[in-house]
CSV table of C-alpha atoms in Angstrom, one decimal:
chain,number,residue,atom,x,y,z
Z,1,UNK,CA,45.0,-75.8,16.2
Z,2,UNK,CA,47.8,-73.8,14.0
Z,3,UNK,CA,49.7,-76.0,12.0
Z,4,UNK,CA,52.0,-78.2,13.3
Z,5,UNK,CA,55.7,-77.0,12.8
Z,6,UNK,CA,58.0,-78.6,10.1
Z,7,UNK,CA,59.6,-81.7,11.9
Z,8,UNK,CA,63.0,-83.0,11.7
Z,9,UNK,CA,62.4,-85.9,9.1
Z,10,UNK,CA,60.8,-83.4,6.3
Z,11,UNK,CA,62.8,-81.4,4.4
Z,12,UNK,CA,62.8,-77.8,4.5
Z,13,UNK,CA,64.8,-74.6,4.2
Z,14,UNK,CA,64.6,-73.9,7.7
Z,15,UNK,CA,65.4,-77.5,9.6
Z,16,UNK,CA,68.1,-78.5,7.8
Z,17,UNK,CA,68.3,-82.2,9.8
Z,18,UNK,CA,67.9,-83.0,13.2
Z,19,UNK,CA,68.0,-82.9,16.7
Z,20,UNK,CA,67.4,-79.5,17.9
Z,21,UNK,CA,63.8,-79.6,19.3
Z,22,UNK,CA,61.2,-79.4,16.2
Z,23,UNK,CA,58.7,-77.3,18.3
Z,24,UNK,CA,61.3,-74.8,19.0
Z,25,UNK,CA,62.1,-72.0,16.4
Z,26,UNK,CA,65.2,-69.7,17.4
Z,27,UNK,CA,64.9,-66.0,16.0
Z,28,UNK,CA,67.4,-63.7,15.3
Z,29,UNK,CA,66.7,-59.9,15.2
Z,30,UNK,CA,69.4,-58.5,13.1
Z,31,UNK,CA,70.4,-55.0,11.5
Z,32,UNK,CA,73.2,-54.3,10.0
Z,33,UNK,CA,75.3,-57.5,10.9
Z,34,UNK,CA,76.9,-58.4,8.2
Z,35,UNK,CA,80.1,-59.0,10.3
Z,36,UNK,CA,78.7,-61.1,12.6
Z,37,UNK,CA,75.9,-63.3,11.3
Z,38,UNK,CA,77.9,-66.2,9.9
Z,39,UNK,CA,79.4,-67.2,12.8
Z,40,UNK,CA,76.7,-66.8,15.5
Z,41,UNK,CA,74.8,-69.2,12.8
Z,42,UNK,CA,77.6,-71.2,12.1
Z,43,UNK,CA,77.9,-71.7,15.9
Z,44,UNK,CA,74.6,-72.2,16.6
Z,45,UNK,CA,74.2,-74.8,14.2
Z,46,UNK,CA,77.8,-76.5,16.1
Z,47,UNK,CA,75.5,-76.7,19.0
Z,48,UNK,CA,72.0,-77.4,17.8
Z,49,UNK,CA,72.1,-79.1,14.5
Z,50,UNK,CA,69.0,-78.5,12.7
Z,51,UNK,CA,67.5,-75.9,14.4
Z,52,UNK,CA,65.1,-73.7,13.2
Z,53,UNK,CA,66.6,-70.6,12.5
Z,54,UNK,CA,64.7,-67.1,11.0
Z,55,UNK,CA,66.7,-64.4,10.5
Z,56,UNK,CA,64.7,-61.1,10.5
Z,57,UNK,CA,66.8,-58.4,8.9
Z,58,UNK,CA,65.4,-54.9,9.5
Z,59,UNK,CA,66.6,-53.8,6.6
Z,60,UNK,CA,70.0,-53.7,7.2
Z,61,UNK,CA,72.3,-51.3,4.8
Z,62,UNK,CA,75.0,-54.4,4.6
Z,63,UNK,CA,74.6,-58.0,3.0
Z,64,UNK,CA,73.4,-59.4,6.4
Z,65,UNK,CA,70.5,-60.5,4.4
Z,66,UNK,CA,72.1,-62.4,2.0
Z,67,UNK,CA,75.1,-63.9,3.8
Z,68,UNK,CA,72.5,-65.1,6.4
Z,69,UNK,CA,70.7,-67.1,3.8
Z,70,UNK,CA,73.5,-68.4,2.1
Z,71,UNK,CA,74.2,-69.9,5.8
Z,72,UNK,CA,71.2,-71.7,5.3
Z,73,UNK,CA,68.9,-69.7,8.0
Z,74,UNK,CA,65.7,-68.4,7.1
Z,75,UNK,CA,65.7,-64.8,6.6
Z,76,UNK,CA,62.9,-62.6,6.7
Z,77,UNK,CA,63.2,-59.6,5.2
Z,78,UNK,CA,61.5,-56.2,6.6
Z,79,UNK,CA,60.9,-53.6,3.8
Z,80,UNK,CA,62.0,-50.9,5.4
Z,81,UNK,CA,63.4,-50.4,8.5
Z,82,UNK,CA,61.4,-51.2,11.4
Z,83,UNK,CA,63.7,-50.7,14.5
Z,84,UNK,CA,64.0,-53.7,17.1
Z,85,UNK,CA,60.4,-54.0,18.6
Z,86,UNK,CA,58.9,-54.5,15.2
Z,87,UNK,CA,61.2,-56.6,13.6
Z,88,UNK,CA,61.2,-59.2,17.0
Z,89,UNK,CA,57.3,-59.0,16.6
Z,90,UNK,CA,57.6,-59.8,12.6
Z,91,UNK,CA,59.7,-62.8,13.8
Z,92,UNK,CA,57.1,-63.4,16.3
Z,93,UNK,CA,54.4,-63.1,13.8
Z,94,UNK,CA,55.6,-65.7,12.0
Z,95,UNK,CA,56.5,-68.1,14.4
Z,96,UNK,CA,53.1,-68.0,15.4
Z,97,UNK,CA,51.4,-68.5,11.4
Z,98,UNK,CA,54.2,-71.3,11.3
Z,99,UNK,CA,52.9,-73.2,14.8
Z,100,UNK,CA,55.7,-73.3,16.5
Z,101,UNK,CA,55.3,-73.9,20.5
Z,102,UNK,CA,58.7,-72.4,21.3
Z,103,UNK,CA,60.6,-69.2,20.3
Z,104,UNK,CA,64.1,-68.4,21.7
Z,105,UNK,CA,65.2,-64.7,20.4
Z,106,UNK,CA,69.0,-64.2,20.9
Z,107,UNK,CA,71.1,-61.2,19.3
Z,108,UNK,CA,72.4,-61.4,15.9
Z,109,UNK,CA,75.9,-59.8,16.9
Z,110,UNK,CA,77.0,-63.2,19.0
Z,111,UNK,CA,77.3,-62.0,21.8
Z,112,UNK,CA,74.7,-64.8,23.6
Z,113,UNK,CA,76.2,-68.4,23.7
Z,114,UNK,CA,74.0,-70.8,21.3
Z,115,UNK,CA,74.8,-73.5,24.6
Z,116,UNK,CA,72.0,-71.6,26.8
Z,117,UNK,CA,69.8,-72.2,24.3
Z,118,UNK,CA,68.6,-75.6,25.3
Z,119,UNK,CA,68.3,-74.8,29.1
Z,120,UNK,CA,65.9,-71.8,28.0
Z,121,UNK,CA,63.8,-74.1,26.0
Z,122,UNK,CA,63.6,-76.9,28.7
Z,123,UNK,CA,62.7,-74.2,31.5
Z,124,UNK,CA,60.2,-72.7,29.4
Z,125,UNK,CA,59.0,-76.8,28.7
Z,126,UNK,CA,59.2,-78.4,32.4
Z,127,UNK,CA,58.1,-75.4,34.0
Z,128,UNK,CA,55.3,-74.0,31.7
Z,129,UNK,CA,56.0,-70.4,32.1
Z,130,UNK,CA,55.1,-68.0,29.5
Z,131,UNK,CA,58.4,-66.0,29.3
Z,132,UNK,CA,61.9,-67.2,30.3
Z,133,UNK,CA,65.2,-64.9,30.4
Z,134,UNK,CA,68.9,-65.3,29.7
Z,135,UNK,CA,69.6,-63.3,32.7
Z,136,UNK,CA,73.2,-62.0,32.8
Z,137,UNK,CA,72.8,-61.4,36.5
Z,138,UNK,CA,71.2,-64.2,38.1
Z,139,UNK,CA,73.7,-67.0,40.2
Z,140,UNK,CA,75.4,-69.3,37.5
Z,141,UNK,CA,75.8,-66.6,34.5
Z,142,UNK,CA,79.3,-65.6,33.7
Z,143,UNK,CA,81.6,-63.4,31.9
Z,144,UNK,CA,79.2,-60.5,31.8
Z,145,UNK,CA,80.6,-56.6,32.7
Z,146,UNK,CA,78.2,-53.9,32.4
Z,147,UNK,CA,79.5,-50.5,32.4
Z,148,UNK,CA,78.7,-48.1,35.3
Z,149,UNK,CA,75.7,-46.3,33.5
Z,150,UNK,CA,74.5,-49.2,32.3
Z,151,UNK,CA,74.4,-50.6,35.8
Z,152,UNK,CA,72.8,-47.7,36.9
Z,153,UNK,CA,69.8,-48.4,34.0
Z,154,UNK,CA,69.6,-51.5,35.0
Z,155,UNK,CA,69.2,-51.0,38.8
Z,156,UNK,CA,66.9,-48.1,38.5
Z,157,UNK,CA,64.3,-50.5,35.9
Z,158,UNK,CA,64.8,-53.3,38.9
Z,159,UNK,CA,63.4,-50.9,41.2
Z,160,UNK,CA,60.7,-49.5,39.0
Z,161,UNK,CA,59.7,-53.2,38.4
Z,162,UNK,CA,59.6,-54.7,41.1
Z,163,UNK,CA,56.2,-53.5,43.0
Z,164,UNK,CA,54.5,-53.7,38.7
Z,165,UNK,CA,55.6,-57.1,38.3
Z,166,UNK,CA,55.4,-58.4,41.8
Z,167,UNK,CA,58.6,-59.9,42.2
Z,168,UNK,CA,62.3,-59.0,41.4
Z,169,UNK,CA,63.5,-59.3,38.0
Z,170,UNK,CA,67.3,-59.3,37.7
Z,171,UNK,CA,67.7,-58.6,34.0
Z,172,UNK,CA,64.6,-56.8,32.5
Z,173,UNK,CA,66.9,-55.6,29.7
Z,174,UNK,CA,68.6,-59.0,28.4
Z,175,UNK,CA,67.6,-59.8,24.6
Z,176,UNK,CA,68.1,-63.4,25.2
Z,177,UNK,CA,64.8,-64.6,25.5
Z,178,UNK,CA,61.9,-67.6,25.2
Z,179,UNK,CA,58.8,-67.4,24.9
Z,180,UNK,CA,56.0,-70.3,24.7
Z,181,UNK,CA,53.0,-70.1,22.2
Z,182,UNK,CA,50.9,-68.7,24.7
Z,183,UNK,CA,53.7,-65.4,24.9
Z,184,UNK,CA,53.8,-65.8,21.1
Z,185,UNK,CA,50.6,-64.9,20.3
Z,186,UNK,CA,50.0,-62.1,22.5
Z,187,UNK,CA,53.4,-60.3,21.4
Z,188,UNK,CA,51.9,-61.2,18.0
Z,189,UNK,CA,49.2,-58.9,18.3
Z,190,UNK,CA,50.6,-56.2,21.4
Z,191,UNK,CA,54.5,-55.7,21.3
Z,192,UNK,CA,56.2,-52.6,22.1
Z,193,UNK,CA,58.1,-51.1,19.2
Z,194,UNK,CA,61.3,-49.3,21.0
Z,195,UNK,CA,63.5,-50.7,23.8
Z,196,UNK,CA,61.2,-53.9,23.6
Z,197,UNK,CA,62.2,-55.9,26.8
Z,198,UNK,CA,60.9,-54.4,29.4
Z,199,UNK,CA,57.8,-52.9,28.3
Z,200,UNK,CA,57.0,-56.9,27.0
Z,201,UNK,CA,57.8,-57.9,30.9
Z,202,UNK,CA,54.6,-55.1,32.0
Z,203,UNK,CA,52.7,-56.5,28.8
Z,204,UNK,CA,52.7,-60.0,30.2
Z,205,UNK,CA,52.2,-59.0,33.4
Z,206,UNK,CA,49.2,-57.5,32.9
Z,207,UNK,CA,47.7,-60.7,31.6
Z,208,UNK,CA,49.0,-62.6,34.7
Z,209,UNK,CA,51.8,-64.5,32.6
Z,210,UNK,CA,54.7,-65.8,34.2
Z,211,UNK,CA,58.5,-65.8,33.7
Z,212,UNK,CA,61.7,-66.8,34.8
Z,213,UNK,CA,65.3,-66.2,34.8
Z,214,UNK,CA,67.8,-68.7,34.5
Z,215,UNK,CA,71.8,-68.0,34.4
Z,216,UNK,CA,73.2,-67.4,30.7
Z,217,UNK,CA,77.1,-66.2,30.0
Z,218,UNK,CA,77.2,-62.9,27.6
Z,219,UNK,CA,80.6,-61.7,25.5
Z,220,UNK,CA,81.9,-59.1,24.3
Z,221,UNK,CA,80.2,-57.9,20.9
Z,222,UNK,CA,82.1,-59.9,18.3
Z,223,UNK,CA,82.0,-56.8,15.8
Z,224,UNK,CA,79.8,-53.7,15.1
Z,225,UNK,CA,78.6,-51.1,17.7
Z,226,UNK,CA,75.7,-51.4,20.1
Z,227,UNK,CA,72.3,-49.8,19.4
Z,228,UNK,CA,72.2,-48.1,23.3
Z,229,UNK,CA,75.0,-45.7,23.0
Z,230,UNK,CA,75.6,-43.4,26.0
Z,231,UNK,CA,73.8,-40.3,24.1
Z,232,UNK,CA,70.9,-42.4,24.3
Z,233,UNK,CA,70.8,-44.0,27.6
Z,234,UNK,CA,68.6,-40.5,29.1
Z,235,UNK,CA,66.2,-41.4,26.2
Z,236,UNK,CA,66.1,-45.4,26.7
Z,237,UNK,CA,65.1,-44.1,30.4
Z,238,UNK,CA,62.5,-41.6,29.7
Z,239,UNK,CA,61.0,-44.1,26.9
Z,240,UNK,CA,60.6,-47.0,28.7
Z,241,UNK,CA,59.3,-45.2,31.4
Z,242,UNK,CA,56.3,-43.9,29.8
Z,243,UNK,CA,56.3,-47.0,27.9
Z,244,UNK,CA,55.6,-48.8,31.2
Z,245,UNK,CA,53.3,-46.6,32.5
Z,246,UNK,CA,51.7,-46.6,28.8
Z,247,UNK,CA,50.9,-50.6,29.4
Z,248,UNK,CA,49.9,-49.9,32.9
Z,249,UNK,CA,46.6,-47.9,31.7
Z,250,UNK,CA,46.2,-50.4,29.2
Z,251,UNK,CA,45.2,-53.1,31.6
Z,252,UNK,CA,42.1,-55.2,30.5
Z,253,UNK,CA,42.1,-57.5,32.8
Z,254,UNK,CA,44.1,-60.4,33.9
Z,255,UNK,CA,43.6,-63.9,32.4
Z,256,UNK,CA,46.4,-66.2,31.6
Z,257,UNK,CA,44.5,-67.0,28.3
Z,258,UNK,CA,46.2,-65.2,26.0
Z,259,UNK,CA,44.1,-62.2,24.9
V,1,UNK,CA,39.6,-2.8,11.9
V,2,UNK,CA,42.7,-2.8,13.9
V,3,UNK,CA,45.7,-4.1,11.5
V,4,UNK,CA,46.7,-6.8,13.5
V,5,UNK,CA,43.2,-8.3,12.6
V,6,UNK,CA,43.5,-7.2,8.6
V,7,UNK,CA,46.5,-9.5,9.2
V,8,UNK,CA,44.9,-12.6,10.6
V,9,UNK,CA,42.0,-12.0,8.4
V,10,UNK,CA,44.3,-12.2,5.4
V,11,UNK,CA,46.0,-15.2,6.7
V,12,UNK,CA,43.6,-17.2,7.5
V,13,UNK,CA,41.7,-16.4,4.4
V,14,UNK,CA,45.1,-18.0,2.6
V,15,UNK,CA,45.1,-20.8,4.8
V,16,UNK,CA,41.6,-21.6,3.9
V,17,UNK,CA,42.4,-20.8,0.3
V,18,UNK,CA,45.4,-23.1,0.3
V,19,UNK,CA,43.7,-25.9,2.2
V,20,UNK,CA,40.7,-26.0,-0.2
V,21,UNK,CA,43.3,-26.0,-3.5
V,22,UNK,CA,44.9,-28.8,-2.1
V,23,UNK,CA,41.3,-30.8,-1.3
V,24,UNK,CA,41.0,-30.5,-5.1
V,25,UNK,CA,44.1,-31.6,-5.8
V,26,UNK,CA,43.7,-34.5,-3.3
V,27,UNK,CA,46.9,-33.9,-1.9
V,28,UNK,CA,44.9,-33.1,1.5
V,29,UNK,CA,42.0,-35.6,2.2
V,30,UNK,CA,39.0,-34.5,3.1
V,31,UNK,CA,38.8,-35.8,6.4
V,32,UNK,CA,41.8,-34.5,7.6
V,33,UNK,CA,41.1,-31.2,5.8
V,34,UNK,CA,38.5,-30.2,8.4
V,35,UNK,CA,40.6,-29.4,11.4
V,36,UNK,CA,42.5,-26.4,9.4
V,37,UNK,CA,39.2,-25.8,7.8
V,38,UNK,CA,37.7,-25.0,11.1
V,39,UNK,CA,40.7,-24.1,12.6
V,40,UNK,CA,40.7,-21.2,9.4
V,41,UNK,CA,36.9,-20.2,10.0
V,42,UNK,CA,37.4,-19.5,13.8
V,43,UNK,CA,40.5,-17.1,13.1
V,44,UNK,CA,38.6,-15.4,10.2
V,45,UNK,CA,35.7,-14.9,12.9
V,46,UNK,CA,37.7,-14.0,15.3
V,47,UNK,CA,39.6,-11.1,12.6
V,48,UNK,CA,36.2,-9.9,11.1
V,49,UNK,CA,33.9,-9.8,14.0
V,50,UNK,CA,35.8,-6.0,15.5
V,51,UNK,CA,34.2,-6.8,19.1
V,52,UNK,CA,35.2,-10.5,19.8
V,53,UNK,CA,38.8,-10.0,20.3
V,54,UNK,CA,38.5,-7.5,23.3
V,55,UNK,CA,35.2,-9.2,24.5
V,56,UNK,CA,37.9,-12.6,24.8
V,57,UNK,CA,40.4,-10.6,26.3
V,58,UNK,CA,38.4,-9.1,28.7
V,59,UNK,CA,37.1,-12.6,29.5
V,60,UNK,CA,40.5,-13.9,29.9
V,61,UNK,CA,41.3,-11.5,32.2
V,62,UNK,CA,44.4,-10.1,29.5
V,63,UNK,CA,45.1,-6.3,28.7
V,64,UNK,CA,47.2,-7.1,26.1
V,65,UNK,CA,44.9,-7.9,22.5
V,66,UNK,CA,48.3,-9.8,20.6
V,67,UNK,CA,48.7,-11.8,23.4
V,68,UNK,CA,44.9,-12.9,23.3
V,69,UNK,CA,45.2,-13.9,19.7
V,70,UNK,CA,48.7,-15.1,19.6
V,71,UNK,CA,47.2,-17.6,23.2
V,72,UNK,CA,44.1,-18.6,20.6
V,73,UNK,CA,45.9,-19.0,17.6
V,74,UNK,CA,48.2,-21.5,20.3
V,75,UNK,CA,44.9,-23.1,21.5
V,76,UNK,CA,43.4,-23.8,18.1
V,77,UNK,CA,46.8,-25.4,16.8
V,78,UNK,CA,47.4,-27.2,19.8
V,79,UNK,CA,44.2,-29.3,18.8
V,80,UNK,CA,44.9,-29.5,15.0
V,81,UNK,CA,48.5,-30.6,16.0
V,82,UNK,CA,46.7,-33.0,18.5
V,83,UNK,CA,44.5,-34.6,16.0
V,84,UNK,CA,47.5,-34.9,13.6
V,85,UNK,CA,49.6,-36.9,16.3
V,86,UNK,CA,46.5,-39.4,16.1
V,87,UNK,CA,46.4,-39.6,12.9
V,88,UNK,CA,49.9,-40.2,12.5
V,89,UNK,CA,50.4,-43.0,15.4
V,90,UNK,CA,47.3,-44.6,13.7
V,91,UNK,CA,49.2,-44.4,9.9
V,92,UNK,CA,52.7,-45.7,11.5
V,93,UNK,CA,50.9,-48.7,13.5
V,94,UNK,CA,49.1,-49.4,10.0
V,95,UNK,CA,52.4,-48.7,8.3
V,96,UNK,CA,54.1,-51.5,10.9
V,97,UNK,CA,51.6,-54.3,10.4
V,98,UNK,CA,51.5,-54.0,6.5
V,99,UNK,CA,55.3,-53.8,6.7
V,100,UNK,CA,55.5,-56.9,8.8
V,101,UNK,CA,52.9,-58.7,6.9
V,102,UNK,CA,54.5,-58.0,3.2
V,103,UNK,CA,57.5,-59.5,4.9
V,104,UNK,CA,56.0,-62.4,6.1
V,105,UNK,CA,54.2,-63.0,2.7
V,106,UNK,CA,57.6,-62.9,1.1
V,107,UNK,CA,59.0,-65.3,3.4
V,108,UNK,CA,55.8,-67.7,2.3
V,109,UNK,CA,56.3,-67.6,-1.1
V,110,UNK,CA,60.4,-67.4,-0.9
V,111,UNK,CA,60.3,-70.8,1.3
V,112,UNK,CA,57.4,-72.6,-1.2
V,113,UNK,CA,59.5,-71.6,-4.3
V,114,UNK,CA,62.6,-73.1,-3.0
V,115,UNK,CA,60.7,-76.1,-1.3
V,116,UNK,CA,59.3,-76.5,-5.1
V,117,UNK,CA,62.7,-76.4,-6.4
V,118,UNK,CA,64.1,-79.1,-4.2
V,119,UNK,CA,61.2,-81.6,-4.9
C-alpha cells in the first residue's frame, strides 16, 4: 500500500485547507503560461478550496514556474523540456509515489472550467472506471467551437477508434482528464510522449481498462497560442496514427490489473 | 584497380582511421564503434578484392559497377543508420525517465524543506 495522500487536516504546501476530496490530486501540464496560470489556480481554488494542485512546468521560457508557486500550487519542475506526454507522465509519476487514488489533468491555459472537476472525480468514484473524459462533445457540454479542420481530426480519430476501442469515443483528443490509481500507475510506467490522448485511450485499452465521457464546457484560450497549429495538424495525424498502431503490436495481454 | 575503387579504398581507410582516433579519444564508445568499424572493413574488401565488385554486380543482375557500390554503400549505411535510431530511442527514453525523476527528486526535497520551515 503506497502512502496514504496528505489529508485535509495536515499541513502542507500542496493542500492548503479543505474540502476538495484529499484522495484527489488535480495536475496541471503547463509550458509557457505565464499569462494564464494565476487565474486558472486562482479559480480553481474559488471552486475547490484546498485542492491538491501540482503544477508541472516543462520548462517553460516565462515565469510560469515561479508565479505558479507563489499561487501556492505545487510545481514540478522538468529540467529541460520534455513536451506534453512526458511532462503529464512526470505529473503522473508523482501522483502515483505521493498515493493519491485520483488524478484530474486539466490545461494550464484555462480554458477547462475548475466546476467539471468534481463530476469527473465522482464518475471516476461511483462508477470505478479507470479513465474518465471532459468530453466537449458529449450531451450536456457547452460553449465549445472547433474549427473545420479540427473537426475533421477529430471525426477521422472517432472512426479510427471505434472498431480498437470497441465503442465510440466522442472526444479522444480532450486534455481534461481523470484517471484512478489503477490508470495512474500504468501511465506511470507506459505513456505516449507526443499528442498523448489518444494513444493513452489504445494503451488502456489494451489492458481491458475502462472509461467514460461525461459533458464538460471549454472556452476560449484565455491568452497564449495553442500547441496544434494548422502546419501541424497533417503531422498530429500521421503521429498518432502510427502511434496507435505502435500500441496495437504492443499488446501483452488483457488484464484489468494494472501491468 | 579501377579508380573508383582507389577511391573507396581511400575512404574507407579514413573512415576506419577516424573511427579508431576517436575510440581513443573516447569520444566514440566502443560499442557503438563497431557498426562503422565493420561497416569500414566490408567497403575496404569490397575496394581491394579487384573481382568482388563485378562478381556482386553480376549477381545483382546490374551492368552498371557505381551503381553496385553506390546500392552497397546504401545497404551497409542503412543498417549502421538503423542501429543508430536504436540507440538513440533507447538514450532519449533513458534521457525522459532521469529527467522526470530529477524533477520529482526536487519536488521531494523542495516540499520537505519548506514543510521543515513551517514546523
Amino acid at each position: 500500500m503506497p502512502a496514504a495522500p496528505m489529508t485535509a487536516t495536515q499541513t502542507h504546501p500542496d493542500s492548503l485547507v479543505v474540502n476538495a476530496p484529499a484522495d484527489m490530486l488535480v495536475l496541471i501540464p503547463a509550458y509557457n503560461e505565464s499569462a494564464c496560470i494565476a487565474n486558472v489556480l486562482r479559480e480553481l481554488w474559488e471552486v475547490l478550496p484546498g485542492c491538491a494542485v501540482v503544477v508541472v512546468d516543462d520548462c517553460s521560457a516565462d515565469d510560469t514556474a515561479h508565479i505558479a508557486e507563489r499561487a501556492g500550487a505545487g510545481v514540478l519542475r522538468l529540467p529541460h523540456h520534455l513536451g506534453l506526454g512526458g511532462g503529464v507522465q512526470a505529473g503522473y509519476k508523482l501522483a502515483f509515489e505521493l498515493g493519491y487514488e485520483y488524478v484530474i489533468r486539466i490545461d494550464g491555459d484555462g480554458q477547462h472550467d475548475p466546476r467539471d472537476i468534481m463530476r469527473i472525480y465522482q464518475t471516476l468514484k461511483e462508477t470505478g472506471v479507470e479513465m474518465v473524459i471532459g468530453s466537449r462533445f458529449v450531451p450536456g457540454s457547452s460553449g465549445y467551437r472547433t474549427t473545420f479542420l479540427r473537426g475533421i481530426v477529430i471525426q477521422c480519430f472517432r472512426w479510427m477508434l471505434r472498431p480498437i476501442l470497441g465503442r465510440p469515443v466522442r472526444d479522444p483528443t480532450s486534455g481534461f482528464v481523470g484517471v484512478n490509481r489503477a490508470a495512474l500507475g500504468v501511465f506511470s510506467r507506459v505513456f505516449p510522449l507526443e499528442y498523448p490522448e489518444i494513444e493513452a485511450l489504445v494503451v488502456l485499452q489494451r489492458r481491458a481498462f475502462r472509461f467514460r465521457e461525461v459533458p464538460c464546457s471549454m472556452r476560449p484560450r484565455a491568452a497564449g497560442e495553442s500547441s496544434i497549429t494548422l502546419w501541424r495538424s497533417m503531422g498530429f495525424v500521421a503521429h498518432v496514427l502510427l502511434g496507435v498502431f505502435v500500441n496495437i503490436l504492443k499488446f501483452d495481454g488483457r488484464t484489468r490489473g494494472g501491468n | 584497380m579501377p579508380p573508383i575503387q582507389v577511391f573507396l579504398a581511400a575512404i574507407t581507410l579514413v573512415l576506419i582511421c577516424a573511427v579508431l582516433v576517436q575510440v581513443r579519444r573516447a569520444h566514440i564508445r566502443v560499442e557503438y564503434s563497431v557498426s562503422w568499424l565493420v561497416a569500414g572493413v566490408l567497403l575496404l574488401l569490397v575496394a581491394l578484392c579487384p573481382g568482388l565488385l563485378p562478381y556482386l554486380a553480376d549477381t545483382l543482375g546490374l551492368d552498371d559497377r557505381p551503381l553496385t557500390l553506390l546500392l552497397l554503400v546504401g545497404c551497409i549505411f542503412l543498417f549502421v543508420l538503423f542501429r543508430l535510431s536504436i540507440v538513440v530511442s533507447s538514450l532519449k527514453d533513458n534521457n525522459i525517465a532521469l529527467a522526470q525523476r530529477l524533477a520529482i527528486l526536487e519536488y521531494h526535497l523542495n516540499r520537505n524543506r519548506r514543510y521543515e520551515e513551517n514546523r
